[in-house]
Amino acid sequence: MIDLVNVSFDYENGTTALKDVNLKINSGEFAFVVGSSGAGKSSMLKLLLRETIATTGKVIVNGYNLTNLKNKEIPKFRRSIGVVFQDFRLIPSMTVFDNIAFSLRVTDASVRFIRNRVPYVLDLMGLADKARRYPNEISGGEQQRVALARALVNDPTLIIADEPTGNVDPELAYEIVELLKEINSCGPTVLMVTHEHDLVRQFGGRTINIENGTIAFDGYIGGTDES
Ligand code: ADP
């Protein structure tokens, strides 16, 4: 669950990126975040991931009040979120399996758990036969599916996808959103930032439009697609 209450955020140089934002996203929702460049989308994601702290207002994510979150609680908080980036951010020197296992190893997961969990999430993303490949040996769409598998591996309650379709072909972009929808139907809340209005129109659903640091629109739009 995400709850922003009267949140403003100013950068050190005085630029106001967010102004008095109120936003509530319930557990299990799927929401698109749209808005032109410079609107404040990335600044909002940084607040949600506790990379920055609101200048004023309250930010609550997955039950953690990020305004007064203790440093020692940050790793546990971050593990409750899976993040997917536009540029995949896979480690080139590691196999697909190890890219995903890495996220579990840092949590001290047992070898036995890793051996079961990694193939499970790879299978969910349709990548069962790619475990031994390196990122440069698979396509862009597959790399993004590996990134989705990695985002899922710690069983997060929230998935934040920051322009996840920005580097893949249109058909694959569609597939990535379908996978995010599927993930969402299994429980996690999904927040997807995108500038691809066609995709949003196709899928429909809750759409939050940020402009000039404020929420210009927050509502449901009908999709043109059955799924
Ligand atoms: P978006 O992600 O929607 O493109 P941003 O959140 O990056 O928008 O930017 C919101 C506003 O904050 C813009 O005016 C941008 O120029 C400004 N901004 C972004 N990053 C910084 C920074 N590190 N320092 C100062 N201003 C910034």
CSV table of N, CA and C and ligand atoms in Angstrom, one decimal, residues 11-13 15-17 35-44 46, ligand 1:
chain,number,residue,atom,x,y,z
A,11,TYR,N,14.4,19.9,-4.5
A,11,TYR,CA,15.8,19.6,-4.6
A,11,TYR,C,16.6,20.7,-3.9
A,12,GLU,N,17.9,20.4,-3.7
A,12,GLU,CA,18.7,21.3,-2.9
A,12,GLU,C,18.9,22.7,-3.6
A,13,ASN,N,18.8,22.6,-5.0
A,13,ASN,CA,18.9,23.9,-5.7
A,13,ASN,C,17.7,24.7,-5.7
A,15,THR,N,14.6,23.7,-6.8
A,15,THR,CA,13.6,23.2,-7.8
A,15,THR,C,12.5,22.4,-7.0
A,16,THR,N,11.3,22.8,-7.2
A,16,THR,CA,10.2,22.0,-6.6
A,16,THR,C,9.8,21.0,-7.5
A,17,ALA,N,9.9,19.7,-7.2
A,17,ALA,CA,9.6,18.6,-8.0
A,17,ALA,C,8.2,18.1,-7.8
A,35,GLY,N,3.0,11.1,-17.5
A,35,GLY,CA,3.3,12.5,-17.4
A,35,GLY,C,4.5,12.9,-18.2
A,36,SER,N,4.5,14.2,-18.6
A,36,SER,CA,5.6,14.6,-19.5
A,36,SER,C,6.9,14.6,-18.8
A,37,SER,N,8.0,14.8,-19.6
A,37,SER,CA,9.3,14.8,-19.0
A,37,SER,C,9.5,16.0,-18.1
A,38,GLY,N,10.0,15.8,-16.9
A,38,GLY,CA,10.2,16.9,-15.9
A,38,GLY,C,9.0,17.1,-15.1
A,39,ALA,N,8.0,16.2,-15.2
A,39,ALA,CA,6.7,16.4,-14.5
A,39,ALA,C,6.9,16.0,-13.0
A,40,GLY,N,7.8,15.1,-12.7
A,40,GLY,CA,8.0,14.7,-11.3
A,40,GLY,C,7.9,13.2,-11.0
A,41,LYS,N,7.8,12.4,-12.1
A,41,LYS,CA,7.6,11.0,-11.9
A,41,LYS,C,8.8,10.3,-11.2
A,42,SER,N,10.0,10.6,-11.7
A,42,SER,CA,11.2,10.0,-11.1
A,42,SER,C,11.4,10.5,-9.6
A,43,SER,N,11.1,11.7,-9.4
A,43,SER,CA,11.2,12.2,-8.0
A,43,SER,C,10.2,11.5,-7.1
A,44,MET,N,9.0,11.2,-7.6
A,44,MET,CA,8.1,10.4,-6.8
A,44,MET,C,8.6,9.0,-6.5
A,46,LYS,N,11.7,8.1,-6.4
A,46,LYS,CA,12.8,8.2,-5.4
A,46,LYS,C,12.3,8.3,-4.0
B,1,ADP,P1,10.2,13.1,-14.7
B,1,ADP,O1,10.7,11.9,-14.0
B,1,ADP,O2,8.7,13.2,-14.7
B,1,ADP,O3,10.8,13.4,-16.0
B,1,ADP,P2,11.7,14.4,-12.5
B,1,ADP,O4,11.1,13.9,-11.3
B,1,ADP,O5,13.0,13.9,-13.0
B,1,ADP,O6,10.6,14.4,-13.7
B,1,ADP,O7,11.9,16.0,-12.4
B,1,ADP,C1,10.9,16.9,-11.8
B,1,ADP,C2,11.6,18.3,-11.7
B,1,ADP,O8,12.7,18.2,-10.8
B,1,ADP,C3,12.1,18.8,-13.0
B,1,ADP,O9,11.9,20.2,-13.0
B,1,ADP,C4,13.5,18.5,-13.0
B,1,ADP,O10,14.3,19.4,-13.8
B,1,ADP,C5,13.9,18.6,-11.5
B,1,ADP,N1,15.0,17.8,-11.1
B,1,ADP,C6,15.1,16.4,-11.3
B,1,ADP,N2,16.3,16.0,-10.8
B,1,ADP,C7,16.9,17.0,-10.2
B,1,ADP,C8,18.1,17.2,-9.4
B,1,ADP,N3,18.9,16.2,-9.1
B,1,ADP,N4,18.4,18.4,-9.0
B,1,ADP,C9,17.6,19.5,-9.3
B,1,ADP,N5,16.4,19.4,-9.9
B,1,ADP,C10,16.1,18.2,-10.4
